[in-house]
CSV table of C-alpha atoms and ligand atoms in Angstrom, one decimal:
chain,number,residue,atom,x,y,z
A,356,MET,CA,-7.9,-15.6,-45.5
A,357,GLY,CA,-11.0,-15.6,-46.2
A,358,THR,CA,-14.1,-17.4,-45.0
A,359,SER,CA,-15.0,-20.9,-45.6
A,360,GLU,CA,-17.9,-20.9,-48.0
A,361,GLU,CA,-21.5,-21.7,-46.2
A,362,PHE,CA,-23.3,-22.0,-48.7
A,363,SER,CA,-24.7,-25.5,-50.4
A,364,VAL,CA,-23.6,-26.4,-54.1
A,365,PRO,CA,-26.7,-27.4,-56.5
A,366,GLN,CA,-25.5,-29.8,-58.8
A,367,ARG,CA,-26.1,-26.9,-61.6
A,368,ALA,CA,-23.2,-25.3,-60.4
A,369,LEU,CA,-21.2,-28.3,-61.2
A,370,GLU,CA,-22.5,-29.3,-64.6
A,371,GLY,CA,-22.4,-27.5,-68.1
A,372,SER,CA,-20.2,-25.4,-69.3
A,373,MET,CA,-19.7,-22.1,-71.5
A,374,ARG,CA,-20.0,-24.0,-74.5
A,375,ASP,CA,-23.6,-24.3,-73.8
A,376,PHE,CA,-24.2,-21.2,-74.4
A,377,ARG,CA,-22.0,-20.3,-77.2
A,378,VAL,CA,-24.4,-20.6,-80.1
A,379,GLN,CA,-27.9,-19.8,-79.5
A,380,LYS,CA,-31.3,-18.7,-81.9
A,381,GLY,CA,-33.4,-16.6,-82.3
A,382,PRO,CA,-33.7,-13.0,-83.3
A,383,ASP,CA,-33.4,-11.5,-79.3
A,384,LEU,CA,-29.5,-11.0,-79.1
A,385,ILE,CA,-30.2,-9.6,-75.4
A,386,GLY,CA,-32.2,-12.0,-74.5
A,387,ARG,CA,-30.1,-14.7,-75.6
A,388,CYS,CA,-27.4,-13.6,-73.0
A,389,GLU,CA,-30.3,-14.4,-70.0
A,390,ALA,CA,-29.5,-18.7,-70.2
A,391,PHE,CA,-26.0,-17.8,-69.5
A,392,TYR,CA,-26.0,-15.4,-66.9
A,393,GLU,CA,-28.4,-17.5,-64.5
A,394,TRP,CA,-26.3,-20.6,-65.3
A,395,GLN,CA,-23.3,-18.3,-63.9
A,396,ASP,CA,-25.4,-16.8,-61.3
A,397,VAL,CA,-25.7,-20.2,-59.9
A,398,ARG,CA,-22.0,-20.7,-59.8
A,399,ARG,CA,-21.0,-17.2,-58.6
A,400,GLN,CA,-23.6,-17.8,-55.7
A,401,CYS,CA,-22.1,-20.9,-54.2
A,402,GLY,CA,-18.7,-20.4,-54.7
A,403,THR,CA,-17.8,-21.6,-58.0
A,404,TRP,CA,-17.4,-19.1,-60.4
A,405,PRO,CA,-13.6,-17.9,-59.6
A,406,PHE,CA,-13.3,-15.3,-62.9
A,407,SER,CA,-13.6,-11.8,-62.7
A,408,ARG,CA,-11.9,-10.9,-59.5
A,409,SER,CA,-9.8,-8.0,-58.6
A,410,THR,CA,-6.8,-7.4,-56.4
A,411,GLU,CA,-7.0,-4.6,-54.3
A,412,LYS,CA,-3.8,-3.1,-54.2
A,413,GLY,CA,-1.7,-4.5,-57.4
A,414,PRO,CA,-0.5,-7.9,-58.3
A,415,SER,CA,1.9,-8.7,-55.8
A,416,ALA,CA,3.5,-12.1,-54.8
A,417,SER,CA,0.9,-12.2,-51.6
A,418,CYS,CA,-2.4,-10.0,-52.0
A,419,ALA,CA,-5.9,-9.7,-51.0
A,420,VAL,CA,-8.3,-10.6,-53.9
A,421,ARG,CA,-11.8,-9.6,-54.0
A,422,ASP,CA,-14.4,-12.1,-55.8
A,423,ASP,CA,-17.6,-10.7,-58.3
A,424,ARG,CA,-19.6,-11.3,-55.3
A,425,GLY,CA,-17.6,-8.7,-53.2
A,426,ILE,CA,-16.0,-10.9,-50.4
A,427,LEU,CA,-12.2,-10.6,-50.1
A,428,ALA,CA,-10.0,-13.3,-49.6
A,429,GLU,CA,-6.1,-13.1,-49.1
A,430,GLY,CA,-3.6,-15.2,-49.9
A,431,VAL,CA,-0.1,-16.2,-52.0
A,432,ASN,CA,-0.7,-14.9,-55.6
A,433,PHE,CA,-0.1,-17.2,-58.3
A,434,ALA,CA,-3.3,-16.1,-60.4
A,435,SER,CA,-1.1,-12.8,-61.7
A,436,GLN,CA,1.3,-13.4,-64.8
A,437,ASP,CA,3.9,-10.9,-63.7
A,438,TYR,CA,6.7,-13.7,-64.4
A,439,LEU,CA,9.6,-11.6,-63.1
A,440,SER,CA,8.0,-9.7,-60.9
A,441,LEU,CA,8.5,-6.4,-63.0
A,442,SER,CA,4.8,-4.7,-62.5
A,443,SER,CA,5.9,-3.9,-58.6
A,444,HIS,CA,10.1,-3.3,-59.6
A,445,PRO,CA,11.1,0.4,-58.3
A,446,ALA,CA,12.7,1.5,-61.0
A,447,VAL,CA,9.7,0.5,-63.6
A,448,ALA,CA,7.2,2.6,-61.3
A,449,ALA,CA,9.5,5.3,-61.2
A,450,ALA,CA,10.1,5.7,-65.2
A,451,ALA,CA,6.0,5.4,-65.7
A,452,LYS,CA,6.1,8.2,-63.3
A,453,ALA,CA,8.6,10.5,-64.8
A,454,ALA,CA,6.8,9.6,-68.4
A,455,ILE,CA,3.7,11.3,-67.4
A,456,ASP,CA,5.3,14.0,-66.2
A,457,ASP,CA,7.1,14.2,-69.5
A,458,MET,CA,4.8,13.6,-71.9
A,459,GLY,CA,1.0,13.7,-70.3
A,460,VAL,CA,-1.1,10.2,-69.7
A,461,HIS,CA,-2.3,9.8,-73.3
A,462,SER,CA,-0.6,9.0,-76.9
A,463,ALA,CA,-4.1,10.3,-78.2
A,464,GLY,CA,-4.2,8.5,-82.1
A,465,SER,CA,-3.2,5.6,-83.7
A,466,PRO,CA,0.6,4.4,-84.5
A,467,ALA,CA,-0.6,5.2,-88.6
A,468,LEU,CA,-1.2,8.8,-87.7
A,469,VAL,CA,0.6,10.9,-84.7
A,470,GLY,CA,0.2,8.1,-81.7
A,471,ASN,CA,3.9,7.3,-81.7
A,472,THR,CA,6.0,9.2,-79.7
A,473,SER,CA,9.4,9.4,-79.3
A,474,THR,CA,10.4,6.9,-76.9
A,475,SER,CA,8.0,4.6,-78.8
A,476,ILE,CA,9.9,5.0,-81.9
A,477,GLY,CA,13.3,4.1,-79.2
A,478,LEU,CA,11.1,0.8,-78.3
A,479,ASP,CA,10.4,-0.6,-81.3
A,480,GLN,CA,14.3,-0.7,-82.2
A,481,GLN,CA,15.4,-1.7,-78.6
A,482,LEU,CA,12.7,-4.6,-79.4
A,483,ALA,CA,14.1,-5.5,-82.7
A,484,ASP,CA,17.6,-5.8,-81.3
A,485,PHE,CA,16.2,-7.9,-78.1
A,486,VAL,CA,14.8,-10.6,-80.5
A,487,GLN,CA,17.8,-10.3,-83.4
A,488,MET,CA,15.3,-9.1,-86.2
A,489,ARG,CA,15.9,-5.5,-87.9
A,490,GLU,CA,12.0,-4.4,-87.2
A,491,ALA,CA,9.4,-4.5,-85.0
A,492,ILE,CA,6.1,-2.5,-84.6
A,493,LEU,CA,4.2,-2.0,-81.5
A,494,TYR,CA,0.2,-2.9,-81.1
A,495,PRO,CA,-2.4,-1.4,-78.4
A,496,THR,CA,-2.0,-5.1,-76.8
A,497,GLY,CA,-0.6,-8.7,-77.2
A,498,TRP,CA,-4.3,-9.9,-78.3
A,499,ALA,CA,-4.5,-6.9,-81.1
A,500,ALA,CA,-0.7,-8.5,-82.1
A,501,GLY,CA,-1.6,-11.4,-82.2
A,502,PHE,CA,-5.3,-10.9,-84.2
A,503,GLY,CA,-3.4,-8.1,-86.5
A,504,VAL,CA,-0.4,-9.8,-87.7
A,505,ILE,CA,-2.6,-12.8,-89.2
A,506,LYS,CA,-5.6,-10.5,-90.9
A,507,GLY,CA,-3.1,-8.1,-91.5
A,508,LEU,CA,-1.0,-10.3,-93.9
A,509,VAL,CA,-3.2,-13.1,-94.9
A,510,ARG,CA,-6.3,-12.5,-97.4
A,511,ASP,CA,-9.4,-15.3,-98.2
A,512,HIS,CA,-7.7,-16.8,-101.2
A,513,ASP,CA,-4.5,-18.2,-98.4
A,514,TYR,CA,-4.2,-20.6,-96.2
A,515,ILE,CA,-3.7,-21.1,-92.7
A,516,LEU,CA,-1.8,-24.2,-90.9
A,517,ILE,CA,-2.3,-23.3,-87.0
A,518,ASP,CA,-1.8,-25.4,-84.1
A,519,ALA,CA,-5.2,-26.6,-82.9
A,520,LEU,CA,-4.4,-25.3,-79.3
A,521,ALA,CA,-3.0,-21.7,-80.6
A,522,HIS,CA,-4.6,-18.6,-78.5
A,523,ALA,CA,-7.5,-17.3,-79.1
A,524,CYS,CA,-6.4,-14.5,-80.4
A,525,LEU,CA,-4.4,-16.4,-83.5
A,526,GLN,CA,-7.6,-18.6,-83.6
A,527,VAL,CA,-9.9,-15.5,-84.3
A,528,GLY,CA,-7.4,-13.7,-86.2
A,529,ALA,CA,-7.1,-16.7,-88.4
A,530,ALA,CA,-10.6,-17.2,-88.9
A,531,ALA,CA,-11.1,-13.2,-89.9
A,532,ALA,CA,-8.7,-13.8,-92.6
A,533,THR,CA,-9.8,-16.9,-94.3
A,534,ARG,CA,-12.0,-19.4,-94.6
A,535,ASN,CA,-9.3,-21.3,-95.6
A,536,VAL,CA,-8.4,-22.7,-92.0
A,537,VAL,CA,-6.4,-25.6,-91.4
A,538,PRO,CA,-5.6,-26.9,-87.5
A,539,PHE,CA,-2.8,-29.3,-87.1
A,540,ARG,CA,-2.7,-31.7,-84.2
A,541,HIS,CA,-0.9,-29.8,-81.5
A,542,LEU,CA,3.1,-29.7,-82.4
A,543,ASN,CA,2.8,-32.4,-84.4
A,544,VAL,CA,5.3,-31.4,-87.9
A,545,ASP,CA,4.2,-34.5,-89.4
A,546,ASP,CA,0.5,-33.7,-89.0
A,547,ALA,CA,1.0,-30.2,-90.3
A,548,ARG,CA,3.3,-31.2,-92.9
A,549,LYS,CA,0.8,-33.9,-94.6
A,550,LYS,CA,-1.6,-30.9,-94.6
A,551,ILE,CA,0.6,-28.8,-95.9
A,552,THR,CA,1.8,-30.9,-98.9
A,553,ALA,CA,-2.1,-31.2,-99.9
A,554,ILE,CA,-3.0,-27.4,-99.5
A,555,ARG,CA,0.4,-26.5,-101.4
A,556,SER,CA,-0.2,-28.9,-104.3
A,557,ALA,CA,-4.1,-27.7,-105.0
A,558,ASN,CA,-2.8,-24.0,-104.8
A,559,PRO,CA,0.3,-23.0,-106.1
A,560,ASP,CA,-0.4,-19.4,-105.9
A,561,ALA,CA,-1.8,-19.3,-102.4
A,562,GLY,CA,0.2,-17.7,-99.2
A,563,ILE,CA,0.1,-20.1,-96.6
A,564,LEU,CA,0.9,-18.8,-92.9
A,565,ILE,CA,2.4,-21.5,-90.5
A,566,VAL,CA,1.5,-20.0,-86.5
A,567,THR,CA,2.6,-21.2,-83.5
A,568,GLU,CA,3.9,-20.6,-79.7
A,569,GLY,CA,7.0,-20.8,-78.5
A,570,LEU,CA,5.6,-21.9,-75.3
A,571,PHE,CA,1.6,-23.5,-74.8
A,572,SER,CA,-0.5,-21.1,-72.1
A,573,MET,CA,-2.2,-23.5,-70.9
A,574,ASP,CA,0.0,-27.0,-71.3
A,575,SER,CA,3.6,-25.4,-70.7
A,576,ASP,CA,4.6,-27.5,-73.9
A,577,VAL,CA,7.4,-26.5,-76.8
A,578,PRO,CA,6.9,-26.8,-80.6
A,579,ASP,CA,10.2,-27.7,-82.4
A,580,ILE,CA,10.4,-24.2,-83.9
A,581,SER,CA,13.2,-24.9,-86.1
A,582,ALA,CA,11.3,-28.2,-87.8
A,583,PHE,CA,8.4,-25.5,-88.2
A,584,GLN,CA,10.6,-22.9,-89.9
A,585,THR,CA,12.4,-25.5,-92.2
A,586,LEU,CA,8.9,-26.8,-93.4
A,587,ALA,CA,7.7,-23.2,-93.8
A,588,ARG,CA,10.2,-22.7,-96.5
A,589,GLN,CA,10.1,-25.8,-97.8
A,590,TYR,CA,6.8,-24.7,-98.9
A,591,GLY,CA,7.0,-20.9,-99.8
A,592,ALA,CA,5.4,-20.5,-96.7
A,593,LEU,CA,5.4,-18.2,-93.7
A,594,LEU,CA,6.0,-18.8,-90.0
A,595,VAL,CA,4.6,-16.6,-87.3
A,596,VAL,CA,5.5,-17.4,-83.5
A,597,ASP,CA,3.7,-16.1,-80.5
A,598,VAL,CA,6.7,-15.8,-77.6
A,599,ALA,CA,4.0,-14.1,-74.7
A,600,HIS,CA,4.7,-16.5,-72.2
A,601,ASP,CA,8.5,-17.5,-72.5
A,602,LEU,CA,10.1,-14.3,-74.0
A,603,GLY,CA,12.1,-12.3,-71.0
A,604,ASN,CA,11.7,-15.0,-68.6
A,605,LEU,CA,13.4,-17.9,-70.2
A,606,GLY,CA,16.2,-18.7,-72.6
A,607,PRO,CA,19.5,-17.5,-73.0
A,608,GLY,CA,19.1,-13.7,-71.6
A,609,GLY,CA,15.2,-14.1,-71.6
A,610,THR,CA,14.9,-14.9,-75.7
A,611,GLY,CA,12.6,-17.4,-74.8
A,612,HIS,CA,12.1,-21.1,-76.6
A,613,ILE,CA,13.4,-19.3,-80.0
A,614,GLY,CA,16.7,-18.2,-78.1
A,615,ALA,CA,16.7,-21.4,-76.3
A,616,GLN,CA,16.6,-23.3,-79.6
A,617,GLY,CA,19.3,-21.5,-81.7
A,618,MET,CA,16.7,-20.2,-84.1
A,619,LEU,CA,17.2,-15.8,-83.1
A,620,GLY,CA,17.1,-14.2,-85.9
A,621,GLN,CA,16.1,-17.5,-88.0
A,622,VAL,CA,12.2,-17.1,-87.9
A,623,ASP,CA,9.7,-15.6,-90.4
A,624,LEU,CA,7.7,-13.7,-87.9
A,625,ILE,CA,7.6,-13.1,-84.1
A,626,MET,CA,4.7,-11.8,-82.0
A,627,GLY,CA,4.7,-11.2,-78.9
A,628,SER,CA,2.8,-9.5,-75.2
A,629,PHE,CA,4.2,-7.5,-72.5
A,630,SER,CA,1.7,-8.2,-70.0
A,631,LYS,CA,3.5,-11.1,-69.0
A,632,THR,CA,7.1,-10.4,-68.3
A,633,PHE,CA,7.0,-6.8,-68.9
A,634,GLY,CA,4.8,-5.2,-66.5
A,635,SER,CA,2.4,-3.4,-69.2
A,636,ASN,CA,-0.1,-3.8,-71.7
A,637,GLY,CA,0.5,-3.9,-75.2
A,638,GLY,CA,2.1,-6.4,-77.9
A,639,PHE,CA,4.6,-6.4,-80.6
A,640,VAL,CA,5.3,-8.3,-83.9
A,641,ALA,CA,9.1,-8.4,-85.6
A,642,THR,CA,10.4,-9.2,-88.6
A,643,ASP,CA,13.2,-8.5,-90.6
A,644,ASN,CA,11.6,-7.1,-93.4
A,645,ARG,CA,10.9,-3.1,-93.4
A,646,ALA,CA,8.3,-3.7,-95.9
A,647,VAL,CA,6.3,-6.2,-93.9
A,648,LYS,CA,6.5,-3.5,-90.8
A,649,GLU,CA,5.2,-0.4,-92.9
A,650,TYR,CA,2.1,-2.7,-94.2
A,651,LEU,CA,1.3,-3.7,-90.9
A,652,ARG,CA,0.7,-0.3,-89.9
A,653,PHE,CA,-1.6,0.2,-92.5
A,654,TYR,CA,-3.1,-3.2,-93.1
A,655,SER,CA,-3.8,-4.5,-90.0
A,656,PRO,CA,-7.2,-3.0,-88.2
A,657,SER,CA,-5.8,-3.7,-84.5
A,658,CYS,CA,-2.8,-0.9,-85.5
A,659,THR,CA,-4.1,1.0,-88.0
A,660,PHE,CA,-7.5,1.8,-86.1
A,661,SER,CA,-6.1,1.8,-82.5
A,662,ASN,CA,-4.6,3.9,-80.0
A,663,ALA,CA,-0.8,3.7,-79.8
A,664,LEU,CA,0.3,2.6,-76.4
A,665,SER,CA,0.6,5.6,-74.0
A,666,PRO,CA,3.8,7.2,-72.6
A,667,ALA,CA,3.1,5.3,-69.2
A,668,GLN,CA,2.9,2.4,-70.8
A,669,VAL,CA,6.1,2.4,-73.4
A,670,ALA,CA,8.5,3.7,-70.3
A,671,THR,CA,7.1,0.3,-68.0
A,672,ILE,CA,7.7,-1.4,-71.0
A,673,ALA,CA,10.9,0.4,-72.0
A,674,LYS,CA,12.7,0.2,-68.2
A,675,ALA,CA,11.3,-3.6,-67.9
A,676,LEU,CA,12.9,-5.1,-71.3
A,677,GLU,CA,16.2,-2.7,-69.5
A,678,ILE,CA,16.1,-5.4,-66.9
A,679,VAL,CA,15.8,-8.1,-69.0
A,680,ARG,CA,18.8,-7.5,-70.7
A,681,SER,CA,21.1,-6.8,-67.7
A,682,GLU,CA,22.2,-8.6,-65.1
A,683,GLU,CA,19.7,-8.3,-62.9
A,684,GLY,CA,17.1,-10.4,-65.3
A,685,GLN,CA,19.5,-12.9,-65.2
A,686,VAL,CA,19.4,-13.3,-61.7
A,687,LEU,CA,15.4,-12.9,-61.4
A,688,ARG,CA,15.1,-15.6,-64.4
A,689,GLU,CA,17.4,-17.9,-62.1
A,690,LYS,CA,15.3,-17.1,-59.1
A,691,LEU,CA,12.3,-17.6,-61.2
A,692,MET,CA,13.3,-21.2,-62.9
A,693,SER,CA,14.2,-22.8,-59.1
A,694,ASN,CA,10.5,-21.4,-57.7
A,695,VAL,CA,9.3,-23.5,-60.6
A,696,LEU,CA,11.5,-26.2,-60.0
A,697,SER,CA,10.5,-26.3,-56.6
A,698,LEU,CA,6.7,-25.6,-57.1
A,699,ARG,CA,6.5,-28.7,-59.2
A,700,GLU,CA,8.4,-30.7,-57.1
A,701,GLN,CA,6.0,-30.3,-54.1
A,702,ILE,CA,2.9,-30.8,-56.4
A,703,ARG,CA,4.5,-34.0,-57.4
A,704,ASN,CA,5.2,-34.9,-53.8
A,705,ARG,CA,1.8,-34.3,-52.5
A,706,GLY,CA,1.0,-36.9,-55.3
A,707,MET,CA,-0.5,-34.6,-58.5
A,708,GLU,CA,0.4,-34.5,-61.4
A,709,PHE,CA,0.7,-31.1,-63.8
A,710,TYR,CA,1.0,-30.5,-67.4
A,711,GLY,CA,4.5,-29.9,-69.6
A,712,ASP,CA,7.7,-28.5,-69.3
A,713,PRO,CA,9.4,-26.3,-66.5
A,714,SER,CA,7.9,-22.8,-67.2
A,715,ALA,CA,6.6,-20.1,-65.3
A,716,ILE,CA,3.1,-21.7,-65.8
A,717,VAL,CA,2.5,-25.0,-63.4
A,718,ALA,CA,-0.5,-26.0,-64.6
A,719,VAL,CA,-2.1,-28.8,-61.9
A,720,LYS,CA,-4.4,-31.6,-63.4
A,721,THR,CA,-7.9,-32.2,-61.7
A,722,GLY,CA,-9.6,-33.0,-65.0
A,723,ALA,CA,-13.5,-33.3,-64.2
A,724,GLU,CA,-15.3,-29.9,-63.7
A,725,ALA,CA,-16.8,-30.4,-60.9
A,726,LEU,CA,-14.0,-31.3,-59.0
A,727,ALA,CA,-11.9,-28.4,-60.1
A,728,ARG,CA,-14.8,-26.2,-59.3
A,729,LEU,CA,-15.3,-27.7,-55.5
A,730,THR,CA,-11.4,-27.0,-55.5
A,731,ALA,CA,-11.9,-23.2,-57.0
A,732,ARG,CA,-14.3,-22.8,-53.6
A,733,GLU,CA,-12.1,-23.9,-51.2
A,734,LEU,CA,-8.9,-22.3,-52.3
A,735,PRO,CA,-9.2,-18.4,-51.4
A,736,ALA,CA,-10.3,-19.8,-47.4
A,737,LEU,CA,-7.2,-22.0,-47.8
A,738,GLY,CA,-5.1,-19.2,-48.8
A,739,LEU,CA,-4.5,-19.3,-52.2
A,740,LEU,CA,-5.3,-17.0,-54.8
A,741,ALA,CA,-5.0,-19.7,-57.9
A,742,ASN,CA,-6.5,-19.8,-61.4
A,743,LEU,CA,-9.0,-22.2,-62.5
A,744,VAL,CA,-9.0,-23.2,-66.7
A,745,GLU,CA,-12.1,-24.8,-68.1
A,746,PHE,CA,-13.7,-24.6,-71.3
A,747,PRO,CA,-13.7,-22.5,-73.4
A,748,ALA,CA,-9.6,-22.4,-72.4
A,749,VAL,CA,-8.9,-25.9,-72.6
A,750,ALA,CA,-11.2,-29.0,-73.7
A,751,LYS,CA,-13.7,-29.7,-71.7
A,752,GLY,CA,-12.9,-32.7,-69.1
A,753,GLN,CA,-9.8,-31.1,-69.1
A,754,ALA,CA,-10.0,-28.7,-66.3
A,755,ARG,CA,-6.6,-27.7,-64.2
A,756,PHE,CA,-5.7,-25.1,-62.2
A,757,ARG,CA,-3.0,-22.6,-63.8
A,758,LEU,CA,-0.3,-21.7,-61.1
A,759,GLN,CA,1.5,-19.1,-62.4
A,760,VAL,CA,5.0,-18.3,-60.5
A,761,MET,CA,6.8,-15.4,-60.4
A,762,ALA,CA,10.5,-14.5,-59.5
A,763,GLY,CA,9.3,-12.7,-56.2
A,764,HIS,CA,7.5,-16.1,-54.5
A,765,THR,CA,9.4,-16.6,-51.3
A,766,ALA,CA,10.1,-20.3,-50.6
A,767,ASP,CA,7.3,-20.2,-47.9
A,768,GLU,CA,4.6,-18.7,-50.7
A,769,ILE,CA,5.4,-21.9,-53.0
A,770,GLU,CA,5.4,-24.5,-50.0
A,771,ALA,CA,2.2,-23.0,-49.2
A,772,ALA,CA,0.8,-22.8,-52.3
A,773,ALA,CA,1.4,-26.7,-52.9
A,774,ALA,CA,-0.1,-27.3,-49.5
A,775,SER,CA,-3.1,-25.8,-50.3
A,776,MET,CA,-3.8,-27.2,-53.6
A,777,GLU,CA,-3.7,-30.4,-52.1
A,778,ALA,CA,-5.8,-29.5,-49.4
A,779,GLY,CA,-8.4,-27.8,-51.5
A,780,MET,CA,-8.3,-30.8,-54.1
A,781,LYS,CA,-8.9,-33.3,-51.3
A,782,LEU,CA,-11.6,-31.6,-49.0
A,783,ALA,CA,-13.2,-31.3,-52.9
A,784,ALA,CA,-13.0,-35.0,-53.4
A,785,LEU,CA,-14.9,-35.7,-50.3
A,786,GLN,CA,-17.4,-33.3,-51.0
A,787,LEU,CA,-17.8,-35.0,-54.5
A,788,GLU,CA,-18.0,-38.6,-52.8
A,789,GLU,CA,-20.2,-37.5,-50.6
A,790,ARG,CA,-22.6,-36.4,-53.6
A,791,VAL,CA,-22.4,-39.6,-54.8
A,792,SER,CA,-23.0,-41.4,-51.6
A,793,PRO,CA,-26.7,-43.3,-51.5
A,794,VAL,CA,-27.1,-40.7,-48.2
A,795,PHE,CA,-26.8,-37.6,-50.1
A,796,LEU,CA,-28.9,-38.7,-52.8
A,797,ALA,CA,-31.8,-39.7,-50.4
A,798,LYS,CA,-31.8,-36.9,-49.1
A,799,ALA,CA,-31.4,-34.8,-52.1
A,800,SER,CA,-34.6,-36.3,-53.6
B,317,PLP,C1,-0.1,-17.2,-75.7
B,317,PLP,C2,-0.9,-15.7,-75.7
B,317,PLP,N1,-1.0,-15.1,-77.0
B,317,PLP,C3,-1.5,-13.4,-76.6
B,317,PLP,C4,-1.6,-13.2,-75.7
B,317,PLP,C5,-2.4,-11.6,-75.8
B,317,PLP,O1,-1.8,-10.9,-74.9
B,317,PLP,P1,-2.5,-9.5,-74.1
B,317,PLP,O2,-3.1,-10.1,-72.5
B,317,PLP,O3,-1.5,-8.6,-74.6
B,317,PLP,O4,-3.6,-8.8,-74.5
B,317,PLP,C6,-2.5,-14.1,-74.8
B,317,PLP,C7,-2.5,-13.6,-72.9
B,317,PLP,O5,-3.1,-14.1,-72.2
B,317,PLP,C8,-1.7,-15.6,-74.8
B,317,PLP,O6,-1.6,-15.9,-73.9
């Protein structure tokens, strides 16, 4: 356990958000960074900046983490995205080591040149089989895949209809591809229909890409994938679904919400990441069409102009995928879901609320940033490693702690997480009350 924070918290550390520093004027590009740094440092010094932390020995279910002041804390780890605990699986580590012995450490080239290896070509196909599509193409990260699939296919005269809460890689990819980006209300098929009707009638010749996720990573909620695919077909549009958080750890055989909704092999494009369930950096796009795969390889800049996955990354992902598809994978998914349900129940029983449907993401509501930041300051000493989420990852006033559950968490670790979360929020609420009490205000003035 870390030591309790001794520093007092200036009001400035509880106010403002990263939004305040996003757009700044003036010619001095370096100077513009200063105001953010000054605000961040106020937060850092008083322990309300729980970002940029490092694990001492990797992201295990309980571990030691150093914050960016260098202060060490130990506790149960609900801050890592290793949902089936495969990053510490002995067979996965052995596969990565063997790949280094066989093929060295570097792919040394783009997938459009000679960056592919015999194993990465095999992984393409295994992945395509897993999601029941004909083709898959690998990217260096999930972010690169999300950005790249959109930027690769959409041109400036085309339109993008995108869920308002879609991940940054999708939003940034959309903005880079065209000015015609139309957000629809989160999960709302009717709103998307209204918007696509207007777009199509005014632009009969434009391409339209509809963008959503299989499981939303901050809210743990799920779209009606079939309804979005039907909408896309009706209007001559294409649907892409980002399955970064559900593929491998949810749904029948680990096929995520696409599988759970009976849509395997029926979605136009699937885009995913290996960084949550498959133990490695990396991402992919799956399609039924070889022409799309080849087009993306040469027109998706985050694939064409970026180095291919290294042999160790490919071997890690391939072994993780093999486990995901095995009996052992099923057992791990069941363990994960039982941990998820237990954590949700304990959070609820302790009087706290969370967002969304059961998934490895249990996002505990705090709402006000001040309460959330004071809670974040208490958690290391209470032995809980959890990520504070605030703007820009979620809207202002909707801060939360995103607890990410692993199959490898024990019942004791789940209980400890719920208890520490409650204790942290209670302490923070008391501190907030004190701050607005007449005694505190008199002392402060
Ligand atoms: C929904 C979603 N898509 C894509 C990504 C990017 O994945 P990666 O970490 O592999 O770059 C993330 C990761 O945060 C995500 O949450």
